PDB file of C-alpha atoms in Angstrom:
ATOM      1  CA  MET A  30     -13.221 -11.767   6.862  1.00 71.00           C
ATOM      2  CA  THR A  31     -14.836 -14.921   8.260  1.00 87.00           C
ATOM      3  CA  HIS A  32     -13.378 -18.031   9.857  1.00 92.00           C
ATOM      4  CA  GLY A  33     -13.596 -19.646   6.424  1.00 90.00           C
ATOM      5  CA  ASP A  34     -11.079 -17.052   5.229  1.00 93.00           C
ATOM      6  CA  HIS A  35      -8.915 -17.725   8.283  1.00 96.00           C
ATOM      7  CA  TRP A  36      -8.797 -21.461   7.504  1.00 94.00           C
ATOM      8  CA  ALA A  37      -8.092 -20.654   3.841  1.00 96.00           C
ATOM      9  CA  ALA A  38      -5.067 -18.615   4.934  1.00 97.00           C
ATOM     10  CA  ILE A  39      -3.531 -21.929   6.033  1.00 97.00           C
ATOM     11  CA  ASP A  40      -4.810 -24.028   3.122  1.00 96.00           C
ATOM     12  CA  PRO A  41      -6.821 -22.689   0.155  1.00 95.00           C
ATOM     13  CA  ASP A  42      -8.705 -26.012   0.200  1.00 94.00           C
ATOM     14  CA  HIS A  43     -10.098 -24.954   3.557  1.00 93.00           C
ATOM     15  CA  GLU A  44     -13.062 -27.330   3.519  1.00 93.00           C
ATOM     16  CA  ARG A  45     -10.683 -30.292   3.401  1.00 93.00           C
ATOM     17  CA  LEU A  46      -8.549 -28.784   6.181  1.00 94.00           C
ATOM     18  CA  ILE A  47     -11.604 -28.157   8.366  1.00 93.00           C
ATOM     19  CA  GLU A  48     -12.869 -31.704   7.870  1.00 92.00           C
ATOM     20  CA  GLU A  49      -9.409 -33.063   8.638  1.00 91.00           C
ATOM     21  CA  MET A  50      -8.852 -31.019  11.785  1.00 92.00           C
ATOM     22  CA  LEU A  51     -12.264 -30.911  13.473  1.00 90.00           C
ATOM     23  CA  SER A  52     -12.346 -34.586  14.398  1.00 88.00           C
ATOM     24  CA  VAL A  53      -8.732 -34.488  15.571  1.00 94.00           C
ATOM     25  CA  VAL A  54      -9.326 -31.382  17.691  1.00 96.00           C
ATOM     26  CA  GLY A  55     -12.342 -33.075  19.253  1.00 92.00           C
ATOM     27  CA  THR A  56     -10.537 -36.329  20.069  1.00 93.00           C
ATOM     28  CA  LYS A  57      -6.915 -35.292  20.665  1.00 95.00           C
ATOM     29  CA  GLY A  58      -7.204 -31.616  21.522  1.00 95.00           C
ATOM     30  CA  ARG A  59      -5.660 -30.308  24.737  1.00 96.00           C
ATOM     31  CA  VAL A  60      -8.000 -28.392  27.049  1.00 97.00           C
ATOM     32  CA  VAL A  61      -6.755 -24.779  27.094  1.00 96.00           C
ATOM     33  CA  GLY A  62      -9.479 -23.569  29.423  1.00 95.00           C
ATOM     34  CA  ARG A  63     -13.062 -23.839  30.521  1.00 95.00           C
ATOM     35  CA  SER A  64     -15.488 -21.250  31.832  1.00 94.00           C
ATOM     36  CA  ASN A  65     -19.178 -20.843  32.625  1.00 93.00           C
ATOM     37  CA  THR A  66     -20.587 -17.977  30.598  1.00 90.00           C
ATOM     38  CA  VAL A  67     -23.698 -16.775  28.784  1.00 89.00           C
ATOM     39  CA  VAL A  68     -23.853 -18.026  25.196  1.00 89.00           C
ATOM     40  CA  GLY A  69     -26.336 -17.415  22.390  1.00 85.00           C
ATOM     41  CA  ASP A  70     -27.422 -19.012  19.130  1.00 79.00           C
ATOM     42  CA  GLY A  71     -29.286 -16.046  17.639  1.00 79.00           C
ATOM     43  CA  GLU A  72     -32.633 -17.148  19.034  1.00 82.00           C
ATOM     44  CA  ARG A  73     -31.989 -17.507  22.756  1.00 88.00           C
ATOM     45  CA  GLN A  74     -29.319 -17.158  25.407  1.00 88.00           C
ATOM     46  CA  TRP A  75     -28.376 -19.460  28.258  1.00 86.00           C
ATOM     47  CA  GLU A  76     -25.485 -20.152  30.620  1.00 90.00           C
ATOM     48  CA  SER A  77     -23.159 -22.946  29.585  1.00 91.00           C
ATOM     49  CA  GLU A  78     -19.734 -24.297  30.317  1.00 93.00           C
ATOM     50  CA  VAL A  79     -17.473 -23.461  27.373  1.00 95.00           C
ATOM     51  CA  VAL A  80     -14.422 -25.648  26.798  1.00 96.00           C
ATOM     52  CA  GLY A  81     -11.530 -24.742  24.507  1.00 97.00           C
ATOM     53  CA  LEU A  82      -9.713 -27.625  22.790  1.00 97.00           C
ATOM     54  CA  ARG A  83      -6.489 -27.029  20.829  1.00 97.00           C
ATOM     55  CA  TYR A  84      -4.530 -29.310  18.493  1.00 96.00           C
ATOM     56  CA  PRO A  85      -1.686 -29.733  17.714  1.00 95.00           C
ATOM     57  CA  ALA A  86       0.629 -28.270  20.363  1.00 93.00           C
ATOM     58  CA  ASP A  87       2.657 -26.327  17.777  1.00 94.00           C
ATOM     59  CA  PRO A  88       2.950 -22.513  17.880  1.00 96.00           C
ATOM     60  CA  LEU A  89       0.047 -22.462  15.414  1.00 97.00           C
ATOM     61  CA  GLY A  90      -2.741 -24.929  16.114  1.00 97.00           C
ATOM     62  CA  PHE A  91      -6.481 -25.178  15.657  1.00 97.00           C
ATOM     63  CA  LEU A  92      -8.893 -24.202  18.423  1.00 97.00           C
ATOM     64  CA  GLY A  93     -12.383 -25.617  18.857  1.00 97.00           C
ATOM     65  CA  LEU A  94     -14.894 -24.112  21.302  1.00 96.00           C
ATOM     66  CA  VAL A  95     -17.364 -26.613  22.747  1.00 95.00           C
ATOM     67  CA  VAL A  96     -20.711 -25.494  24.214  1.00 93.00           C
ATOM     68  CA  ALA A  97     -23.435 -27.455  26.035  1.00 87.00           C
ATOM     69  CA  ARG A  98     -26.901 -27.099  24.497  1.00 82.00           C
ATOM     70  CA  ASP A  99     -30.011 -29.101  25.387  1.00 79.00           C
ATOM     71  CA  GLY A 100     -27.975 -31.720  27.203  1.00 79.00           C
ATOM     72  CA  ARG A 101     -25.462 -32.209  24.395  1.00 87.00           C
ATOM     73  CA  ARG A 102     -21.982 -30.866  23.820  1.00 91.00           C
ATOM     74  CA  GLU A 103     -21.413 -29.251  20.430  1.00 89.00           C
ATOM     75  CA  MET A 104     -18.320 -27.755  18.826  1.00 92.00           C
ATOM     76  CA  TRP A 105     -19.716 -24.345  17.965  1.00 90.00           C
ATOM     77  CA  THR A 106     -16.754 -22.818  16.226  1.00 94.00           C
ATOM     78  CA  ALA A 107     -13.173 -23.619  15.267  1.00 96.00           C
ATOM     79  CA  PHE A 108     -10.346 -21.652  13.692  1.00 97.00           C
ATOM     80  CA  PRO A 109      -6.541 -21.306  13.506  1.00 97.00           C
ATOM     81  CA  HIS A 110      -5.071 -20.208  16.832  1.00 98.00           C
ATOM     82  CA  ALA A 111      -1.679 -18.468  16.733  1.00 98.00           C
ATOM     83  CA  GLU A 112       0.563 -18.317  19.786  1.00 96.00           C
ATOM     84  CA  GLY A 113       1.895 -14.895  20.760  1.00 95.00           C
ATOM     85  CA  ARG A 114       5.093 -14.645  22.804  1.00 94.00           C
ATOM     86  CA  SER A 115       5.676 -10.921  23.383  1.00 91.00           C
ATOM     87  CA  ARG A 116       3.790  -9.085  26.131  1.00 92.00           C
ATOM     88  CA  SER A 117       2.201  -5.729  25.220  1.00 93.00           C
ATOM     89  CA  THR A 118       0.313  -3.434  27.588  1.00 93.00           C
ATOM     90  CA  LEU A 119      -2.539  -1.760  25.692  1.00 95.00           C
ATOM     91  CA  ILE A 120      -5.613   0.314  26.492  1.00 95.00           C
ATOM     92  CA  VAL A 121      -8.905  -1.536  25.977  1.00 97.00           C
ATOM     93  CA  GLU A 122     -10.957   1.031  24.060  1.00 97.00           C
ATOM     94  CA  ARG A 123     -14.008  -1.029  23.098  1.00 97.00           C
ATOM     95  CA  ILE A 124     -15.179  -4.630  23.400  1.00 97.00           C
ATOM     96  CA  GLU A 125     -17.319  -5.979  20.567  1.00 96.00           C
ATOM     97  CA  PRO A 126     -18.626  -9.473  21.450  1.00 94.00           C
ATOM     98  CA  GLU A 127     -19.737 -11.849  18.717  1.00 91.00           C
ATOM     99  CA  GLY A 128     -23.339 -13.068  18.765  1.00 88.00           C
ATOM    100  CA  ASN A 129     -22.317 -16.422  20.240  1.00 89.00           C
ATOM    101  CA  GLY A 130     -20.956 -14.714  23.369  1.00 90.00           C
ATOM    102  CA  ILE A 131     -17.690 -16.661  23.348  1.00 94.00           C
ATOM    103  CA  GLU A 132     -15.637 -14.681  20.818  1.00 95.00           C
ATOM    104  CA  ALA A 133     -15.009 -10.947  20.525  1.00 96.00           C
ATOM    105  CA  VAL A 134     -13.148  -8.254  18.656  1.00 97.00           C
ATOM    106  CA  ILE A 135     -11.227  -6.054  21.089  1.00 98.00           C
ATOM    107  CA  HIS A 136     -10.411  -2.516  19.982  1.00 97.00           C
ATOM    108  CA  VAL A 137      -7.170  -1.483  21.658  1.00 97.00           C
ATOM    109  CA  GLY A 138      -4.797   1.461  21.627  1.00 93.00           C
ATOM    110  CA  MET A 139      -1.136   2.184  22.241  1.00 87.00           C
ATOM    111  CA  PRO A 140      -0.287   5.641  23.647  1.00 78.00           C
ATOM    112  CA  ASP A 141       1.001   8.038  20.952  1.00 75.00           C
ATOM    113  CA  ALA A 142       0.757   5.334  18.296  1.00 74.00           C
ATOM    114  CA  GLY A 143      -2.910   4.871  17.382  1.00 82.00           C
ATOM    115  CA  GLY A 144      -5.419   2.075  17.714  1.00 91.00           C
ATOM    116  CA  PHE A 145      -6.192  -1.239  16.078  1.00 96.00           C
ATOM    117  CA  SER A 146      -8.329  -4.323  16.674  1.00 97.00           C
ATOM    118  CA  VAL A 147      -7.609  -7.915  17.630  1.00 98.00           C
ATOM    119  CA  SER A 148      -9.754 -11.020  17.694  1.00 98.00           C
ATOM    120  CA  ASP A 149      -9.660 -12.664  21.125  1.00 97.00           C
ATOM    121  CA  PRO A 150      -9.939 -16.434  20.548  1.00 96.00           C
ATOM    122  CA  LEU A 151     -10.062 -16.994  24.320  1.00 97.00           C
ATOM    123  CA  TYR A 152     -12.676 -14.340  25.062  1.00 97.00           C
ATOM    124  CA  PHE A 153     -14.740 -16.905  26.960  1.00 95.00           C
ATOM    125  CA  LEU A 154     -11.849 -16.977  29.462  1.00 96.00           C
ATOM    126  CA  ASP A 155     -10.824 -13.316  29.214  1.00 96.00           C
ATOM    127  CA  LYS A 156     -14.187 -11.516  29.290  1.00 94.00           C
ATOM    128  CA  ASP A 157     -14.392 -11.143  33.079  1.00 94.00           C
ATOM    129  CA  HIS A 158     -10.908  -9.583  33.149  1.00 95.00           C
ATOM    130  CA  LEU A 159     -11.415  -6.989  30.396  1.00 96.00           C
ATOM    131  CA  GLU A 160     -12.759  -3.503  31.065  1.00 96.00           C
ATOM    132  CA  GLU A 161     -13.166  -0.663  28.596  1.00 97.00           C
ATOM    133  CA  GLY A 162     -10.925   2.289  29.386  1.00 96.00           C
ATOM    134  CA  ARG A 163      -8.453   0.210  31.395  1.00 96.00           C
ATOM    135  CA  GLU A 164      -5.036  -1.147  30.480  1.00 95.00           C
ATOM    136  CA  ALA A 165      -4.497  -4.850  29.963  1.00 96.00           C
ATOM    137  CA  ALA A 166      -1.485  -6.981  29.079  1.00 96.00           C
ATOM    138  CA  PHE A 167      -1.922  -8.928  25.830  1.00 97.00           C
ATOM    139  CA  ARG A 168       0.056 -11.469  23.862  1.00 97.00           C
ATOM    140  CA  LEU A 169      -0.363 -10.615  20.190  1.00 97.00           C
ATOM    141  CA  SER A 170      -0.049 -12.737  17.077  1.00 98.00           C
ATOM    142  CA  ALA A 171      -1.330 -12.763  13.508  1.00 98.00           C
ATOM    143  CA  VAL A 172      -2.232 -15.182  10.724  1.00 98.00           C
ATOM    144  CA  ALA A 173      -1.145 -13.958   7.284  1.00 98.00           C
ATOM    145  CA  TYR A 174      -3.474 -14.090   4.296  1.00 98.00           C
ATOM    146  CA  GLY A 175      -0.472 -13.105   2.183  1.00 98.00           C
ATOM    147  CA  LEU A 176       3.099 -12.028   2.941  1.00 98.00           C
ATOM    148  CA  ARG A 177       5.888 -10.839   0.679  1.00 96.00           C
ATOM    149  CA  LYS A 178       9.208  -9.070   0.753  1.00 95.00           C
ATOM    150  CA  CYS A 179       9.025  -5.302   0.372  1.00 90.00           C
ATOM    151  CA  GLU A 180      10.328  -4.095  -2.949  1.00 81.00           C
ATOM    152  CA  PRO A 181      12.203  -0.799  -3.393  1.00 76.00           C
ATOM    153  CA  VAL A 182       9.770   2.083  -3.804  1.00 75.00           C
ATOM    154  CA  SER A 183      10.234   5.165  -5.984  1.00 80.00           C
ATOM    155  CA  LEU A 184       7.946   8.187  -6.181  1.00 80.00           C
ATOM    156  CA  THR A 185       7.426   9.713  -9.608  1.00 84.00           C
ATOM    157  CA  GLY A 186       4.757  12.294  -8.867  1.00 83.00           C
ATOM    158  CA  GLY A 187       2.480  13.880  -6.296  1.00 85.00           C
ATOM    159  CA  PRO A 188       2.999  16.338  -3.418  1.00 82.00           C
ATOM    160  CA  LEU A 189       5.411  14.119  -1.475  1.00 74.00           C
ATOM    161  CA  PHE A 190       7.508  13.561  -4.603  1.00 83.00           C
ATOM    162  CA  GLU A 191       7.699  17.313  -5.220  1.00 87.00           C
ATOM    163  CA  MET A 192       8.717  18.007  -1.616  1.00 85.00           C
ATOM    164  CA  LEU A 193      11.416  15.318  -1.593  1.00 83.00           C
ATOM    165  CA  ARG A 194      12.614  16.344  -5.053  1.00 85.00           C
ATOM    166  CA  GLU A 195      13.041  19.928  -3.875  1.00 89.00           C
ATOM    167  CA  GLU A 196      15.004  18.771  -0.819  1.00 88.00           C
ATOM    168  CA  TYR A 197      17.178  16.550  -3.011  1.00 87.00           C
ATOM    169  CA  LEU A 198      17.971  19.382  -5.433  1.00 89.00           C
ATOM    170  CA  GLU A 199      18.887  21.698  -2.554  1.00 90.00           C
ATOM    171  CA  GLU A 200      21.343  19.078  -1.321  1.00 90.00           C
ATOM    172  CA  ASN A 201      22.622  18.369  -4.851  1.00 91.00           C
ATOM    173  CA  PRO A 202      22.723  21.755  -6.647  1.00 89.00           C
ATOM    174  CA  ASP A 203      24.834  20.337  -9.501  1.00 88.00           C
ATOM    175  CA  ARG A 204      22.044  18.001 -10.632  1.00 89.00           C
ATOM    176  CA  ASP A 205      19.888  18.953 -13.609  1.00 89.00           C
ATOM    177  CA  PRO A 206      16.283  19.225 -12.272  1.00 86.00           C
ATOM    178  CA  ALA A 207      14.963  17.746 -15.505  1.00 86.00           C
ATOM    179  CA  GLU A 208      16.867  14.539 -14.810  1.00 86.00           C
ATOM    180  CA  VAL A 209      15.345  14.027 -11.337  1.00 86.00           C
ATOM    181  CA  THR A 210      12.203  12.137 -12.337  1.00 88.00           C
ATOM    182  CA  ALA A 211      12.047   9.630  -9.465  1.00 87.00           C
ATOM    183  CA  ILE A 212      12.883   9.698  -5.760  1.00 83.00           C
ATOM    184  CA  PRO A 213      13.682   6.360  -4.050  1.00 80.00           C
ATOM    185  CA  ILE A 214      12.015   5.728  -0.697  1.00 75.00           C
ATOM    186  CA  SER A 215      13.764   3.499   1.818  1.00 72.00           C
ATOM    187  CA  VAL A 216      11.667   0.962   3.741  1.00 72.00           C
ATOM    188  CA  ALA A 217      14.563  -0.092   5.974  1.00 78.00           C
ATOM    189  CA  GLY A 218      13.444  -0.417   9.585  1.00 79.00           C
ATOM    190  CA  THR A 219       9.826   0.388   8.775  1.00 82.00           C
ATOM    191  CA  ALA A 220       7.307  -0.540  11.475  1.00 88.00           C
ATOM    192  CA  CYS A 221       3.720   0.044  10.363  1.00 89.00           C
ATOM    193  CA  LEU A 222       0.294  -1.310  11.263  1.00 92.00           C
ATOM    194  CA  PHE A 223      -2.707  -0.124   9.244  1.00 92.00           C
ATOM    195  CA  PRO A 224      -5.962  -1.442  10.763  1.00 93.00           C
ATOM    196  CA  GLU A 225      -8.771  -2.735   8.576  1.00 93.00           C
ATOM    197  CA  GLU A 226     -12.167  -4.246   9.458  1.00 90.00           C
ATOM    198  CA  ASP A 227     -12.855  -7.286  11.654  1.00 88.00           C
ATOM    199  CA  ALA A 228      -9.398  -7.409  13.280  1.00 96.00           C
ATOM    200  CA  ASP A 229      -7.638  -7.495   9.913  1.00 96.00           C
ATOM    201  CA  ALA A 230      -4.635  -5.253   9.278  1.00 95.00           C
ATOM    202  CA  GLN A 231      -1.775  -4.511   6.934  1.00 93.00           C
ATOM    203  CA  VAL A 232       1.648  -4.656   8.560  1.00 94.00           C
ATOM    204  CA  MET A 233       5.201  -3.840   7.529  1.00 93.00           C
ATOM    205  CA  PHE A 234       8.211  -4.864   9.606  1.00 95.00           C
ATOM    206  CA  ARG A 235      11.802  -6.033   9.601  1.00 96.00           C
ATOM    207  CA  VAL A 236      12.106  -9.757  10.275  1.00 97.00           C
ATOM    208  CA  ASP A 237      13.973 -10.433  13.535  1.00 96.00           C
ATOM    209  CA  GLU A 238      13.396 -14.179  13.697  1.00 97.00           C
ATOM    210  CA  VAL A 239      12.245 -16.985  11.377  1.00 98.00           C
ATOM    211  CA  TYR A 240      11.021 -20.402  12.475  1.00 98.00           C
ATOM    212  CA  THR A 241       9.394 -23.017  10.218  1.00 98.00           C
ATOM    213  CA  PHE A 242       7.397 -25.979  11.524  1.00 97.00           C
ATOM    214  CA  ASP A 243       4.635 -28.364  10.453  1.00 95.00           C
ATOM    215  CA  CYS A 244       1.217 -28.344  12.126  1.00 94.00           C
ATOM    216  CA  GLY A 245      -0.388 -30.543   9.499  1.00 90.00           C
ATOM    217  CA  ARG A 246       0.623 -27.900   6.984  1.00 94.00           C
ATOM    218  CA  PRO A 247       4.020 -26.150   6.712  1.00 96.00           C
ATOM    219  CA  VAL A 248       3.933 -22.785   8.473  1.00 98.00           C
ATOM    220  CA  THR A 249       6.611 -20.130   9.009  1.00 98.00           C
ATOM    221  CA  ARG A 250       6.638 -17.818  12.025  1.00 98.00           C
ATOM    222  CA  LEU A 251       8.169 -14.384  11.460  1.00 98.00           C
ATOM    223  CA  SER A 252       8.708 -12.005  14.362  1.00 98.00           C
ATOM    224  CA  GLY A 253       9.181  -8.256  14.291  1.00 97.00           C
ATOM    225  CA  VAL A 254       8.126  -4.793  15.467  1.00 96.00           C
ATOM    226  CA  VAL A 255       5.006  -3.421  13.750  1.00 94.00           C
ATOM    227  CA  MET A 256       4.471  -0.230  15.759  1.00 91.00           C
ATOM    228  CA  ARG A 257       6.481   2.260  17.811  1.00 89.00           C
ATOM    229  CA  SER A 258       5.182   4.972  20.125  1.00 82.00           C
ATOM    230  CA  GLY A 259       6.544   8.311  21.225  1.00 72.00           C
ATOM    231  CA  GLU A 260       7.196   6.777  24.639  1.00 68.00           C
ATOM    232  CA  ASP A 261       9.888   4.513  23.157  1.00 74.00           C
ATOM    233  CA  ARG A 262       7.549   1.536  23.352  1.00 85.00           C
ATOM    234  CA  GLU A 263       7.478  -1.144  20.673  1.00 91.00           C
ATOM    235  CA  LEU A 264       4.685  -3.447  19.589  1.00 93.00           C
ATOM    236  CA  ARG A 265       6.176  -6.784  18.627  1.00 95.00           C
ATOM    237  CA  ILE A 266       4.144  -9.639  17.156  1.00 96.00           C
ATOM    238  CA  ASP A 267       4.559 -13.127  15.759  1.00 98.00           C
ATOM    239  CA  VAL A 268       3.140 -13.480  12.231  1.00 98.00           C
ATOM    240  CA  TYR A 269       2.342 -16.984  10.965  1.00 98.00           C
ATOM    241  CA  ALA A 270       2.416 -17.545   7.206  1.00 98.00           C
ATOM    242  CA  SER A 271       1.517 -20.762   5.386  1.00 98.00           C
ATOM    243  CA  ALA A 272       3.255 -21.883   2.200  1.00 98.00           C
ATOM    244  CA  PRO A 273       0.360 -20.566   0.047  1.00 98.00           C
ATOM    245  CA  ALA A 274       0.509 -17.219   1.873  1.00 98.00           C
ATOM    246  CA  LEU A 275       4.249 -16.971   1.157  1.00 98.00           C
ATOM    247  CA  ASP A 276       3.703 -17.966  -2.501  1.00 96.00           C
ATOM    248  CA  GLY A 277       7.285 -19.158  -2.992  1.00 97.00           C
ATOM    249  CA  TYR A 278       8.970 -16.445  -0.928  1.00 97.00           C
ATOM    250  CA  VAL A 279      11.521 -17.743   1.605  1.00 97.00           C
ATOM    251  CA  PRO A 280      11.809 -15.239   4.491  1.00 97.00           C
ATOM    252  CA  ARG A 281      15.176 -14.454   6.028  1.00 97.00           C
ATOM    253  CA  VAL A 282      16.222 -12.508   9.102  1.00 97.00           C
ATOM    254  CA  GLY A 283      16.766  -8.874   8.120  1.00 95.00           C
ATOM    255  CA  ASP A 284      14.186  -8.873   5.307  1.00 95.00           C
ATOM    256  CA  GLU A 285      11.663  -6.050   5.205  1.00 94.00           C
ATOM    257  CA  VAL A 286       8.235  -7.593   4.657  1.00 96.00           C
ATOM    258  CA  GLN A 287       4.630  -6.562   4.289  1.00 94.00           C
ATOM    259  CA  ALA A 288       1.546  -8.665   4.916  1.00 96.00           C
ATOM    260  CA  VAL A 289      -2.223  -8.640   5.205  1.00 96.00           C
ATOM    261  CA  VAL A 290      -3.087 -10.406   8.450  1.00 98.00           C
ATOM    262  CA  TRP A 291      -5.783 -11.461  10.895  1.00 98.00           C
ATOM    263  CA  MET A 292      -4.735 -10.058  14.275  1.00 98.00           C
ATOM    264  CA  GLN A 293      -5.210 -12.121  17.433  1.00 98.00           C
ATOM    265  CA  GLY A 294      -4.735 -11.098  21.046  1.00 97.00           C
ATOM    266  CA  VAL A 295      -5.274 -12.896  24.349  1.00 97.00           C
ATOM    267  CA  LEU A 296      -4.712 -11.716  27.891  1.00 97.00           C
ATOM    268  CA  ASP A 297      -1.288 -12.493  29.299  1.00 93.00           C
ATOM    269  CA  ARG A 298      -1.865 -14.805  32.237  1.00 79.00           C
TER     270      ARG A 298
END
């Protein structure tokens, strides 16, 4: 996915949203950090001060990264920036910088639980503190492209169905095997994260907290555990879903939900 898709996750009319927010970010945005670093435009590289501006101050805002080029300051990129509240210690497996030098996809891992990727919107601040093969403490969040309540699942065929059907019949010998044509699967308490490309992922989790606010568009923050490891560690994230992403669904604490998301992660400072 591209930043255009990330804006569209907040408002399908993303061009209007971008036009609306860019000028406000540039004039009212709060400075979240500045750093001298090497940047590139595809043709050349040079050292520049990079300044991050964020507006509004809500849990989900919009971040613009300003770079100096040829004596002028230009907003090179801008995108939704989601605040993460829970601290997670992860192994930095690989760092994949973007061509501009100020953004990156960080491939991380959790012991005994697998790996996934996050986009670091503050890479221009974090890059000197990240090292492949070392642990780092992150604050994770995600922007949902779409989110819905999990529906009951029933298997009607396949190897897993046959295995569960056999177990069910052993536990219920009075049942007629011919009548057992579907096996219900519970999703209660499910915590799953299936990584996709470019820091995207599919997640399933039980909602622990719901908070709705307005950052120029109505947005709902849902919190929950999306991964557990054999070391009794949990990976908890805040997922931000716009009204279009929810498509009429009203989340409640205790709901089991699934979503396709853009994962973000910044170093915990």
